[in-house]
Short mmCIF file of C-alpha atoms in Angstrom, two decimals:
data_model
loop_
_atom_site.label_atom_id
_atom_site.label_comp_id
_atom_site.label_asym_id
_atom_site.label_seq_id
_atom_site.Cartn_x
_atom_site.Cartn_y
_atom_site.Cartn_z
CA MET O 22 -45.34 52.60 9.95
CA SER O 23 -48.71 51.02 10.42
CA SER O 24 -49.72 49.24 13.59
CA ALA O 25 -49.47 45.45 13.70
CA PRO O 26 -52.61 43.53 12.51
CA PRO O 27 -54.59 41.27 14.88
CA ALA O 28 -53.74 37.58 14.96
CA GLY O 29 -55.03 35.86 11.92
CA ALA O 30 -55.44 39.08 9.78
CA PRO O 31 -53.90 39.17 6.29
CA LEU O 32 -50.44 40.79 6.19
CA SER O 33 -49.88 43.89 4.11
CA ARG O 34 -46.65 44.52 2.33
CA ALA O 35 -45.47 46.76 5.24
CA ASP O 36 -45.91 43.83 7.52
CA THR O 37 -43.46 41.70 5.56
CA THR O 38 -40.55 44.15 5.27
CA VAL O 39 -37.37 43.70 7.12
CA SER O 40 -36.73 47.27 8.16
CA PRO O 41 -35.74 47.53 11.69
CA ALA O 42 -37.36 50.95 12.10
CA VAL O 43 -39.79 51.47 14.96
CA PRO O 44 -42.53 54.02 15.48
CA ALA O 45 -41.92 56.95 17.91
CA GLN O 46 -42.09 55.98 21.50
CA PRO O 47 -43.68 57.98 24.31
CA PRO O 48 -41.53 59.97 26.67
CA GLY O 49 -40.04 58.39 29.77
CA HIS O 50 -37.91 55.80 28.13
CA ILE O 51 -34.35 55.29 29.31
CA GLU O 52 -32.04 57.58 27.28
CA ARG O 53 -28.55 56.74 26.29
CA GLY O 54 -25.88 58.06 28.55
CA THR O 55 -28.12 58.72 31.64
CA PRO O 56 -27.45 57.17 35.11
CA ALA O 57 -30.56 54.96 34.55
CA PHE O 58 -29.11 53.74 31.24
CA TRP O 59 -25.76 52.73 32.88
CA ARG O 60 -27.48 50.99 35.85
CA ALA O 61 -29.52 49.08 33.34
CA VAL O 62 -26.40 48.23 31.35
CA VAL O 63 -24.56 46.91 34.46
CA ALA O 64 -27.53 44.76 35.40
CA LEU O 65 -27.98 43.38 31.88
CA PHE O 66 -24.24 42.82 31.53
CA ALA O 67 -24.28 40.88 34.88
CA SER O 68 -27.25 38.80 33.74
CA GLY O 69 -25.69 37.99 30.43
CA PHE O 70 -22.41 37.16 32.18
CA SER O 71 -24.07 34.82 34.70
CA THR O 72 -26.40 33.16 32.24
CA PHE O 73 -23.71 32.21 29.81
CA SER O 74 -21.26 31.20 32.51
CA LEU O 75 -23.89 28.79 33.94
CA LEU O 76 -24.91 27.47 30.52
CA TYR O 77 -21.66 26.97 28.75
CA PHE O 78 -19.04 26.14 31.46
CA VAL O 79 -19.57 22.47 30.55
CA GLN O 80 -18.04 22.78 27.07
CA PRO O 81 -14.48 22.35 27.95
CA LEU O 82 -15.47 19.58 30.38
CA MET O 83 -16.99 17.39 27.67
CA PRO O 84 -13.77 15.49 27.10
CA LEU O 85 -13.64 14.78 30.92
CA PHE O 86 -17.21 13.56 30.75
CA ALA O 87 -16.50 11.36 27.94
CA HIS O 88 -13.43 9.86 29.71
CA ASP O 89 -15.06 9.55 33.27
CA PHE O 90 -18.40 8.07 32.14
CA GLY O 91 -17.10 6.22 28.92
CA LEU O 92 -19.03 8.31 26.50
CA SER O 93 -18.63 9.28 22.77
CA ALA O 94 -18.14 12.90 21.77
CA ALA O 95 -21.74 13.19 20.80
CA ALA O 96 -23.06 11.65 24.04
CA SER O 97 -20.85 14.06 26.10
CA SER O 98 -22.43 17.06 24.36
CA LEU O 99 -25.84 16.12 25.93
CA ALA O 100 -24.57 18.04 28.99
CA LEU O 101 -25.17 21.22 26.88
CA SER O 102 -27.66 20.00 24.21
CA LEU O 103 -30.26 18.97 26.81
CA SER O 104 -29.97 22.40 28.50
CA THR O 105 -30.36 24.38 25.36
CA ALA O 106 -33.27 22.12 24.07
CA LEU O 107 -35.25 22.64 27.26
CA LEU O 108 -34.28 26.28 27.32
CA ALA O 109 -35.67 26.74 23.81
CA ILE O 110 -39.07 25.09 24.59
CA SER O 111 -39.38 26.71 28.00
CA MET O 112 -38.75 30.22 26.75
CA LEU O 113 -42.05 30.04 24.78
CA ALA O 114 -43.92 29.77 28.08
CA ALA O 115 -41.57 32.02 30.07
CA SER O 116 -42.42 35.02 27.96
CA ALA O 117 -46.14 34.56 28.72
CA VAL O 118 -45.35 34.18 32.49
CA SER O 119 -43.29 37.41 32.45
CA GLU O 120 -46.52 39.24 31.31
CA ARG O 121 -47.99 38.45 34.70
CA LEU O 122 -44.99 38.36 37.07
CA GLY O 123 -42.92 41.23 35.48
CA ARG O 124 -39.62 41.18 33.68
CA ARG O 125 -37.36 41.91 36.67
CA THR O 126 -38.81 39.41 39.06
CA LEU O 127 -38.68 36.57 36.58
CA MET O 128 -35.13 37.29 35.36
CA PHE O 129 -33.89 37.34 39.03
CA ALA O 130 -35.70 33.99 39.84
CA SER O 131 -34.19 32.51 36.70
CA LEU O 132 -30.61 33.42 37.78
CA LEU O 133 -31.12 32.31 41.34
CA GLY O 134 -32.68 28.87 40.32
CA SER O 135 -29.92 28.20 37.72
CA ALA O 136 -27.11 28.95 40.20
CA THR O 137 -28.67 26.50 42.73
CA LEU O 138 -28.97 23.73 40.14
CA THR O 139 -25.28 24.15 39.18
CA THR O 140 -23.96 23.98 42.64
CA ALA O 141 -26.06 20.80 43.11
CA MET O 142 -24.06 19.09 40.43
CA THR O 143 -21.31 18.57 43.08
CA LEU O 144 -23.69 16.35 45.05
CA PHE O 145 -24.85 14.13 42.20
CA PRO O 146 -21.71 12.95 40.16
CA GLN O 147 -23.54 10.14 38.33
CA TRP O 148 -24.15 10.84 34.58
CA PRO O 149 -28.02 10.36 34.53
CA ALA O 150 -28.32 12.71 37.55
CA LEU O 151 -26.03 15.24 36.00
CA LEU O 152 -28.03 15.30 32.82
CA THR O 153 -31.18 15.78 34.86
CA LEU O 154 -29.81 18.76 36.64
CA ARG O 155 -28.58 20.20 33.33
CA ALA O 156 -32.07 19.69 31.73
CA LEU O 157 -33.76 21.35 34.73
CA MET O 158 -31.35 24.29 34.41
CA GLY O 159 -32.48 24.78 30.80
CA ILE O 160 -35.94 25.36 32.29
CA THR O 161 -34.85 27.78 34.93
CA LEU O 162 -32.58 29.75 32.67
CA SER O 163 -35.54 30.34 30.20
CA GLY O 164 -36.81 33.07 32.39
CA LEU O 165 -33.98 35.45 31.37
CA PRO O 166 -32.89 35.63 27.69
CA ALA O 167 -36.19 36.42 26.03
CA VAL O 168 -37.37 38.57 28.82
CA ALA O 169 -34.18 40.60 28.79
CA MET O 170 -34.73 41.36 25.10
CA ALA O 171 -38.32 42.40 25.91
CA TYR O 172 -37.15 44.66 28.74
CA VAL O 173 -34.70 46.43 26.44
CA GLY O 174 -37.47 46.87 23.75
CA GLU O 175 -39.96 48.34 26.38
CA GLU O 176 -37.72 50.45 28.51
CA MET O 177 -34.96 51.82 26.20
CA GLU O 178 -35.33 54.63 23.62
CA PRO O 179 -34.42 53.46 20.10
CA ARG O 180 -30.98 55.13 20.17
CA ALA O 181 -30.10 53.35 23.42
CA ALA O 182 -31.63 49.94 22.60
CA GLY O 183 -28.93 48.78 20.13
CA LEU O 184 -26.01 49.71 22.35
CA ALA O 185 -27.74 48.22 25.50
CA MET O 186 -28.44 45.00 23.68
CA GLY O 187 -24.89 44.91 22.36
CA LEU O 188 -23.48 45.34 25.84
CA TYR O 189 -25.91 42.64 27.18
CA ILE O 190 -24.53 40.27 24.58
CA GLY O 191 -21.00 41.48 25.39
CA GLY O 192 -21.83 40.36 29.00
CA SER O 193 -22.84 37.01 27.71
CA ALA O 194 -19.67 36.78 25.68
CA ILE O 195 -17.35 37.55 28.64
CA GLY O 196 -19.49 35.18 30.79
CA GLY O 197 -19.15 32.45 28.23
CA MET O 198 -15.36 33.05 28.05
CA SER O 199 -14.97 33.19 31.92
CA GLY O 200 -17.08 30.15 32.52
CA ARG O 201 -15.16 28.08 29.95
CA LEU O 202 -11.81 29.45 31.14
CA LEU O 203 -12.37 28.89 34.82
CA ALA O 204 -13.92 25.51 34.38
CA GLY O 205 -11.03 24.25 32.23
CA VAL O 206 -8.39 25.58 34.59
CA ILE O 207 -10.07 24.42 37.75
CA ALA O 208 -11.01 21.05 36.41
CA ASP O 209 -7.38 20.39 35.28
CA GLY O 210 -6.25 20.52 38.88
CA HIS O 211 -9.32 19.79 40.96
CA GLY O 212 -11.91 18.02 38.77
CA TRP O 213 -15.14 19.07 37.18
CA ARG O 214 -17.14 18.93 40.35
CA VAL O 215 -15.13 21.82 41.97
CA ALA O 216 -15.45 23.71 38.72
CA ALA O 217 -19.20 23.36 38.82
CA LEU O 218 -19.23 24.66 42.45
CA VAL O 219 -17.24 27.75 41.54
CA ILE O 220 -19.43 28.59 38.56
CA GLY O 221 -22.54 28.14 40.67
CA LEU O 222 -21.27 30.69 43.29
CA ILE O 223 -20.51 33.15 40.50
CA GLY O 224 -24.07 32.75 39.36
CA PHE O 225 -25.39 33.58 42.91
CA ALA O 226 -23.26 36.82 42.86
CA GLY O 227 -24.48 37.84 39.45
CA ALA O 228 -28.11 37.36 40.59
CA VAL O 229 -27.55 39.67 43.62
CA LEU O 230 -25.86 42.33 41.49
CA PHE O 231 -28.67 42.19 38.89
CA TRP O 232 -31.42 42.65 41.48
CA ARG O 233 -29.69 45.59 43.11
CA THR O 234 -28.99 47.60 39.87
CA LEU O 235 -31.64 47.01 37.27
CA PRO O 236 -34.10 49.98 37.14
CA ALA O 237 -37.63 49.09 37.75
CA SER O 238 -39.98 48.69 34.58
CA ARG O 239 -41.78 51.90 33.80
CA HIS O 240 -43.62 50.76 30.74
CA PHE O 241 -44.52 47.27 31.64
CA LYS O 242 -48.09 46.68 32.73
CA PRO O 243 -48.87 43.41 34.43
CA ARG O 244 -51.58 41.32 32.64
CA ALA O 245 -53.36 38.14 33.57
CA LEU O 246 -51.99 34.99 31.92
CA ASP O 247 -53.74 35.04 28.50
CA LEU O 248 -52.92 31.82 26.68
CA ALA O 249 -55.20 32.77 23.68
CA GLY O 250 -53.47 36.20 23.43
CA ALA O 251 -49.92 34.68 23.63
CA LEU O 252 -50.79 32.10 20.99
CA GLY O 253 -52.17 34.90 18.84
CA SER O 254 -48.91 36.84 19.15
CA PHE O 255 -46.93 33.72 18.32
CA ARG O 256 -49.18 33.10 15.28
CA SER O 257 -48.84 36.67 14.08
CA HIS O 258 -45.03 36.59 14.18
CA LEU O 259 -44.81 33.18 12.54
CA ARG O 260 -47.00 34.47 9.66
CA ASN O 261 -44.59 37.37 9.05
CA PRO O 262 -42.01 36.30 6.47
CA ALA O 263 -39.56 38.98 7.66
CA MET O 264 -39.73 37.67 11.22
CA LEU O 265 -39.29 34.07 10.05
CA ARG O 266 -36.10 34.98 8.26
CA LEU O 267 -34.70 36.53 11.47
CA PHE O 268 -35.79 33.49 13.52
CA ALA O 269 -34.11 31.19 10.99
CA GLN O 270 -31.00 33.30 11.22
CA GLY O 271 -30.68 32.72 14.89
CA PHE O 272 -30.87 28.91 14.36
CA LEU O 273 -28.18 28.93 11.73
CA LEU O 274 -25.83 31.40 13.48
CA MET O 275 -25.96 29.74 16.89
CA GLY O 276 -25.84 26.23 15.46
CA GLY O 277 -22.68 26.75 13.52
CA PHE O 278 -21.05 28.66 16.35
CA VAL O 279 -21.78 26.45 19.35
CA ALA O 280 -20.89 23.24 17.42
CA VAL O 281 -17.27 24.43 16.99
CA TYR O 282 -16.99 25.41 20.64
CA ASN O 283 -18.54 22.09 21.69
CA TYR O 284 -15.75 19.99 20.09
CA ILE O 285 -12.75 22.20 19.72
CA GLY O 286 -11.50 20.67 22.99
CA PHE O 287 -11.39 17.18 21.42
CA ARG O 288 -9.24 18.57 18.62
CA LEU O 289 -6.89 20.46 20.88
CA LEU O 290 -6.41 17.59 23.30
CA ALA O 291 -5.44 15.15 20.47
CA PRO O 292 -2.33 15.18 18.27
CA PRO O 293 -0.85 17.24 16.66
CA PHE O 294 -1.65 19.70 19.53
CA SER O 295 -1.94 17.42 22.60
CA LEU O 296 -2.71 20.36 24.98
CA SER O 297 -3.78 20.11 28.61
CA HIS O 298 -7.37 20.81 29.73
CA ALA O 299 -6.26 24.02 31.37
CA VAL O 300 -4.63 25.34 28.09
CA VAL O 301 -7.77 24.24 26.22
CA GLY O 302 -9.88 26.29 28.60
CA MET O 303 -7.59 29.33 28.07
CA VAL O 304 -8.46 29.29 24.37
CA SER O 305 -11.79 30.72 25.47
CA VAL O 306 -9.89 34.13 25.88
CA VAL O 307 -10.81 34.72 22.22
CA TYR O 308 -14.27 35.46 23.49
CA LEU O 309 -12.90 38.92 24.07
CA ALA O 310 -13.41 39.39 20.36
CA GLY O 311 -17.07 38.82 20.85
CA ILE O 312 -17.24 41.51 23.60
CA VAL O 313 -15.73 43.98 21.20
CA SER O 314 -17.81 43.02 18.16
CA SER O 315 -21.27 42.83 19.84
CA ALA O 316 -21.17 46.46 20.97
CA TRP O 317 -19.22 47.84 17.95
CA MET O 318 -21.10 46.07 15.17
CA GLY O 319 -24.49 46.77 16.93
CA ASP O 320 -23.62 50.51 16.97
CA LEU O 321 -22.21 50.34 13.43
CA ALA O 322 -25.32 48.71 12.08
CA ALA O 323 -27.41 51.78 13.14
CA ARG O 324 -25.31 53.87 10.79
CA LEU O 325 -24.45 51.48 7.81
CA GLY O 326 -27.54 49.25 7.72
CA HIS O 327 -28.48 46.25 9.86
CA GLY O 328 -28.54 43.83 6.95
CA ARG O 329 -25.15 44.72 5.50
CA VAL O 330 -23.28 44.65 8.77
CA MET O 331 -24.91 41.41 9.76
CA ALA O 332 -23.86 39.86 6.44
CA ALA O 333 -20.30 40.83 7.06
CA GLY O 334 -20.40 39.24 10.53
CA VAL O 335 -21.68 35.88 9.09
CA LEU O 336 -19.00 35.80 6.45
CA LEU O 337 -16.33 36.40 9.12
CA GLN O 338 -17.88 33.58 11.18
CA LEU O 339 -17.63 31.22 8.13
CA ALA O 340 -13.97 32.21 7.46
CA GLY O 341 -13.12 31.52 11.13
CA ALA O 342 -14.55 28.03 11.03
CA LEU O 343 -12.48 27.19 7.98
CA LEU O 344 -9.31 28.40 9.59
CA THR O 345 -9.76 25.67 12.34
CA LEU O 346 -8.88 23.19 9.72
CA SER O 347 -5.19 24.27 10.06
CA ASP O 348 -2.68 22.17 12.00
CA ASN O 349 -0.98 25.32 12.97
CA LEU O 350 -2.02 26.30 16.47
CA TRP O 351 -1.82 30.04 15.97
CA LEU O 352 -3.90 29.92 12.80
CA LEU O 353 -6.48 27.74 14.55
CA VAL O 354 -6.71 30.21 17.58
CA LEU O 355 -6.92 33.04 15.03
CA GLY O 356 -9.80 31.16 13.42
CA MET O 357 -11.64 30.81 16.70
CA ALA O 358 -11.23 34.52 17.33
CA VAL O 359 -12.59 35.40 13.87
CA LEU O 360 -15.52 33.00 14.33
CA THR O 361 -16.32 34.51 17.71
CA PHE O 362 -16.03 38.10 16.47
CA GLY O 363 -18.36 37.46 13.48
CA PHE O 364 -20.88 35.48 15.45
CA PHE O 365 -21.37 37.97 18.27
CA GLY O 366 -21.51 40.88 15.91
CA ALA O 367 -24.13 39.24 13.71
CA HIS O 368 -26.19 37.89 16.79
CA SER O 369 -26.21 41.38 18.38
CA ILE O 370 -27.62 42.95 15.24
CA CYS O 371 -30.13 40.18 14.63
CA SER O 372 -31.45 40.01 18.19
CA SER O 373 -31.95 43.73 18.47
CA TRP O 374 -33.57 43.80 15.03
CA VAL O 375 -36.18 41.26 16.28
CA ALA O 376 -36.86 43.34 19.45
CA ARG O 377 -37.35 46.56 17.50
CA ALA O 378 -39.26 45.09 14.53
CA ALA O 379 -41.95 43.46 16.76
CA ARG O 380 -44.63 46.15 17.04
CA GLN O 381 -46.68 43.98 19.37
CA GLY O 382 -45.91 40.88 21.48
CA ARG O 383 -42.27 41.78 21.89
CA ALA O 384 -41.68 39.00 24.54
CA GLN O 385 -43.14 36.34 22.20
CA ALA O 386 -41.05 37.64 19.26
CA SER O 387 -37.86 37.51 21.33
CA SER O 388 -38.73 33.99 22.60
CA LEU O 389 -39.34 32.70 19.11
CA TYR O 390 -35.98 34.06 17.96
CA LEU O 391 -34.29 32.46 20.89
CA PHE O 392 -36.32 29.28 20.34
CA GLY O 393 -34.67 29.04 17.01
CA TYR O 394 -31.34 30.15 18.38
CA TYR O 395 -31.19 27.45 21.01
CA CYS O 396 -32.70 24.74 18.80
CA GLY O 397 -29.77 25.44 16.48
CA SER O 398 -27.46 24.96 19.50
CA SER O 399 -29.06 21.57 20.35
CA LEU O 400 -29.49 20.09 16.96
CA ILE O 401 -26.50 21.27 15.00
CA GLY O 402 -24.35 20.90 18.20
CA LEU O 403 -25.40 17.35 18.72
CA GLY O 404 -25.19 16.50 14.96
CA GLY O 405 -21.68 17.88 14.93
CA GLY O 406 -20.62 15.27 17.53
CA TYR O 407 -21.68 12.48 15.21
CA ALA O 408 -19.87 14.04 12.31
CA LEU O 409 -16.74 14.28 14.50
CA ASP O 410 -17.01 10.66 15.53
CA LEU O 411 -17.56 9.46 12.08
CA ALA O 412 -15.37 11.76 9.83
CA GLY O 413 -12.91 13.57 12.13
CA TRP O 414 -12.33 17.27 12.26
CA ASN O 415 -12.42 17.82 8.49
CA GLY O 416 -15.81 16.08 8.17
CA PHE O 417 -17.13 18.02 11.15
CA ILE O 418 -16.19 21.39 9.57
CA GLY O 419 -17.74 20.28 6.34
CA LEU O 420 -21.03 19.90 8.22
CA VAL O 421 -20.65 23.21 10.02
CA THR O 422 -20.11 25.13 6.71
CA VAL O 423 -23.61 24.24 5.65
CA PRO O 424 -25.58 26.26 8.21
CA LEU O 425 -23.00 29.09 8.02
CA ALA O 426 -23.26 29.21 4.26
CA LEU O 427 -27.11 29.32 4.52
CA ALA O 428 -26.86 32.08 7.19
CA ALA O 429 -24.63 34.07 4.91
CA ALA O 430 -27.08 33.80 2.09
CA ASN O 431 -30.00 34.79 4.34
CA ALA O 432 -28.08 37.79 5.67
CA ILE O 433 -27.53 38.94 2.14
CA LEU O 434 -31.21 38.59 1.33
CA LEU O 435 -32.10 40.45 4.58
CA ALA O 436 -29.66 43.24 3.50
CA ARG O 437 -31.23 43.58 0.06
CA ARG O 438 -34.83 43.61 1.32
CA ALA O 439 -33.94 46.22 3.96
CA ALA O 440 -32.27 48.43 1.36
CA ALA O 441 -35.31 48.21 -0.88
CA VAL O 442 -37.66 49.53 1.87
#
C-alpha cells in the first residue's frame, strides 16, 4: 500500500479505499500473548474501565437530578451531554498535546484530573456548579480515549492490535456497567452525592493501576507542538472519503446507543414497570454483553471481514432498540442486552479500523473518530430527551431508529467497498 500523501495533495484511488490492511511494521512491536502484551491489556482495560465509569455513572441518576432540581428529561441529560460535547472538542487538541508530552503521561493525567473533579461534585450540590464540574471533566477526560487508540496503533503488532483494542473497549463496557450499577444502587439508599464520591475513588484507583502497568512507549518520538502539522493531518483525514465514512459511523453508532441508556431509567421508573432506582441501576448488568462482543467480534472481523461483521453488529443494535418498545420487562431487558452486544462489537471494529487505516497522523485520525463519536452522544442524546418529553417512549424510539438505520446502511456500504478492494 502506498504511503499517505502530504496535506493538500490529491488523493489516489488507493487513498479512498476502506481496507483496514496496514503496511508491514518494524520489529519491536508488542506481540500478542507476550508478558508486555498482557501488561498493556491490563493497563488499557483499567483506563477504559475508569474513563467510562467516570463519564457515564450519571445516566441512572438523571431522574434524580430531574426530581431534585426540577428539570425536564432533556435538561437532566446535560450532566452527560456537556461532558461529551467538551470531550469531543478537547480531544482534537489533546491528540496534538500528546505528540509533545507522550501518550502514557497524558493518559495518566487525564484519569487523575477526572477522578478529582468527580469527587468534587460532593462539595458543590447546586445544579449550575455540577454542570460546570461535568463540563470540565469532559476536558480532562479528553487526554485518554484518542491517545489510547494511538498507543495501540503505534506499539502493537497488527495481529495484537484488534484484540487489544477489543479488550480496551471491553474495559470501557464493564466500567460503564459498574459505574451505572454502583451509582444506581448507592443513590437509592444514600443519594447521588455519595455515589459520586465512590465513583471518584474508583477513578483514582484505576489511574494508579494504569501508571504501574502500562509498558513505556517504544515507537513514540516526542515532537514540538506543531499546529500546522496537526491541522495538515486533520485536513488529510477529512479529505479521505473512507475515513469520513468511519467518522460518520462513530457519530451514528454512539448517538443511537447512548440515547437509549440516557432515558431508559425514565421508562423503567414509570408505569407499567415502576422499578426502584437500585433495580434500574442493575439493568446495567447487560453491559456484560458488550464485554463479550467487543473482544469476540473484533477478533472475528479479522477472519471474516471488518465491514461484514460491523454491519451485523449495527443490525443487532437496531433490533435491540426496537425490543425496548415492549411492555414485557424481560423482553425490554433482552433488547438492552442485544443493543449493547451489537454496539460494542461494531464500535470495537470501527475504532480499530480507524487506528489501522491511518498511515500517518494516527492520533489525529483517532481524535476525529472520537469527535464524531462523542458529538453523536451529545446531539442525539440531547435530542432524544426532547423526543421523550414530547412523544413518549414510542416517539423516542422512532427518533433513535433514524441514526441506527443510517449506520446500518453505512456499514453495508463499508463492507461492499472493503470486499471490492
